[in-house]
Amino acid sequence: MRPEGRGEYDSLYFTYPQFKAPAAGAPRGTDAPVIIVGAGPVGMTAALTLAAEGVRCLLVEAKGTFNDGSRAICVSRSSYHILARIGAVAPFLREGLPWTMGRTLYRGQQILEFQMPDGPDDRFRPMYNLQQQYIEAFLWDAVAANPLIETRWQTRVTAVEDQSDGVTVTLSDPHGDTRVSAPWLLAADGARSAIRGMRGLRLKGENYEGRYVIADVRMAHDYPTIRRALFDPACRPGGTVLIHRQPKDIWRIDYQLGDGESAEEAVREDVVRASVSAVLAEIGHTGASELEWWSVYSANTLALDDYRDGRVFFIGDSAHIVPIFGVRGLNNGLADAQNIGWKLGRVVTGRAGEGLLDSYTPERRGATLDVFANAQKSTRFMTPPTAGWRLMRDAALSLALTQDWAGQLANPRQMTPYTYADSPAVVPGADGFGPAAALGAMLPDAADGDGFLTERLGPGFTLLCFGPALDVAHPDLTVLSLPPGAAAAKRLGAADGAALLIRPDLHIGARWSAPTPEAVLAAIATILSAKAA
């Protein structure tokens, strides 16, 4: 929503492009092997991942521009690695506001200051703030420049039919309907997924009572880029407020609605203005400010039972909805896109068997359930569901006024990428590595000469040899030799002569204390033919 007198896309700081539907006489068919429904951040990341694998796709989007408002704003270190792998990270580094710390206050008194892990071995900062419009715009620049991706705006999918070797979809644009077929379909069409509805599927899980208004405000305010959480502040007694700085002098304010406040009343412009003004007074801002945009949301932990339905795969919010408090919605979706992208890319190009696709749901639904486990804790703390939970939460906050350890209970962050320890697409092997090199874990970065280890990895699998390079050849494998005492060896706890097989998504696929060429080739073959039990 925007202030009265301004249009839906009349922004104070961002110019929304308007994309035309396909021309009346333009060809409507496609021979792309993959159709992606939804050109938000997740759909575009999937398209770019497939393109990096040499696979063409048709990307369709019902709207004619990007999503409005800041929406998802916190982009994690692991997501920046994904963006780097698809060649799109440069503008994100240029415009995103990095941050490493957060502060939590209870009734105006600070009870927690946390630092996220960060150091000279890390190529990217733990978190960056960037409005979703810019996220979509930067990804779109990469999509538009890629000849393997065809995009059709103002085009809806109105029907999906299964075929023996793929799916046929009906595409509707302002000039009529067209039926097109493809072997595979990725549904990236969001929380209200039309594809999910057409397949007769529904999300399952918990809905929470807590509701929040999110508001974007433009103001010149010199507070650093950190995450601020206010519990029981004077401006919202009994509630919670979150505050984030964004580029272009835009500040994101999330404030909890009270038990007696209706969402309909809360989103009235005069009510939003009064609520925002009270928050700004709370943080000591007395200068000018302009209301840019606002919306309302509730916290949910919902997911499909299976992220695959035949030849249709669900990614991002079409597969799962998570609360914002652990900032894992967007980041979880980008990981979905990368995961299915490198796997489907190898299947389409004949480099892997279709069994590899069976590992998508175990890995990514497992990651979602891990997010749920952490998000439920933070959600119950941020928005207590019962009087009993509120009593315990408030007792913990009161204790934190005098006991530092209690303040940690107010820290909802769990930003470690999920470890695919039980996946069929990892190969159990040697122990003897440090905890950072757990099987299935995402490879931590390390300083490497004038750059970083992740900048040297190949586009497919990479064998990291901690010592002389192993003489092994595979068309999808890059072999790197790291000298004894290298920063990566220290960080990973790798002994001389050991080796790690890194998958295309930077997760550790296999480990050896004394590798052989035969063992490495067998591990790659096992991963590429992985089939869930």
Coordinates of C-alpha atoms in Angstrom, one line a residue, residues 11-12 38 119 121 141 151 233 257 263 272 274 277 300 302 314 324 326 337 346 364 367 428 440 493:
S11 CA 8.0 5.0 -5.3
L12 CA 10.1 7.7 -3.6
G38 CA 7.4 -17.0 -11.6
G119 CA 36.6 -12.6 9.6
D121 CA 38.8 -15.7 5.7
D141 CA 19.7 -7.6 -15.7
T151 CA 11.1 -14.3 -20.5
P233 CA 8.8 -0.3 24.0
L257 CA -0.2 -5.6 16.3
A263 CA -5.5 -5.8 10.5
V272 CA 0.2 3.6 10.0
A274 CA 0.7 7.5 13.8
S277 CA 5.8 8.3 14.2
N300 CA 3.5 -19.2 9.5
L302 CA 4.0 -24.3 6.3
F314 CA 8.2 -26.5 -6.2
I324 CA 10.6 -13.6 8.8
G326 CA 15.2 -15.9 11.1
A337 CA 16.7 -22.7 -6.8
R346 CA 22.9 -32.2 -15.4
R364 CA 15.6 -28.9 0.6
A367 CA 16.5 -27.6 5.2
P428 CA 30.0 -41.3 3.5
G440 CA 27.1 -32.4 3.5
G493 CA 40.9 -29.3 10.0

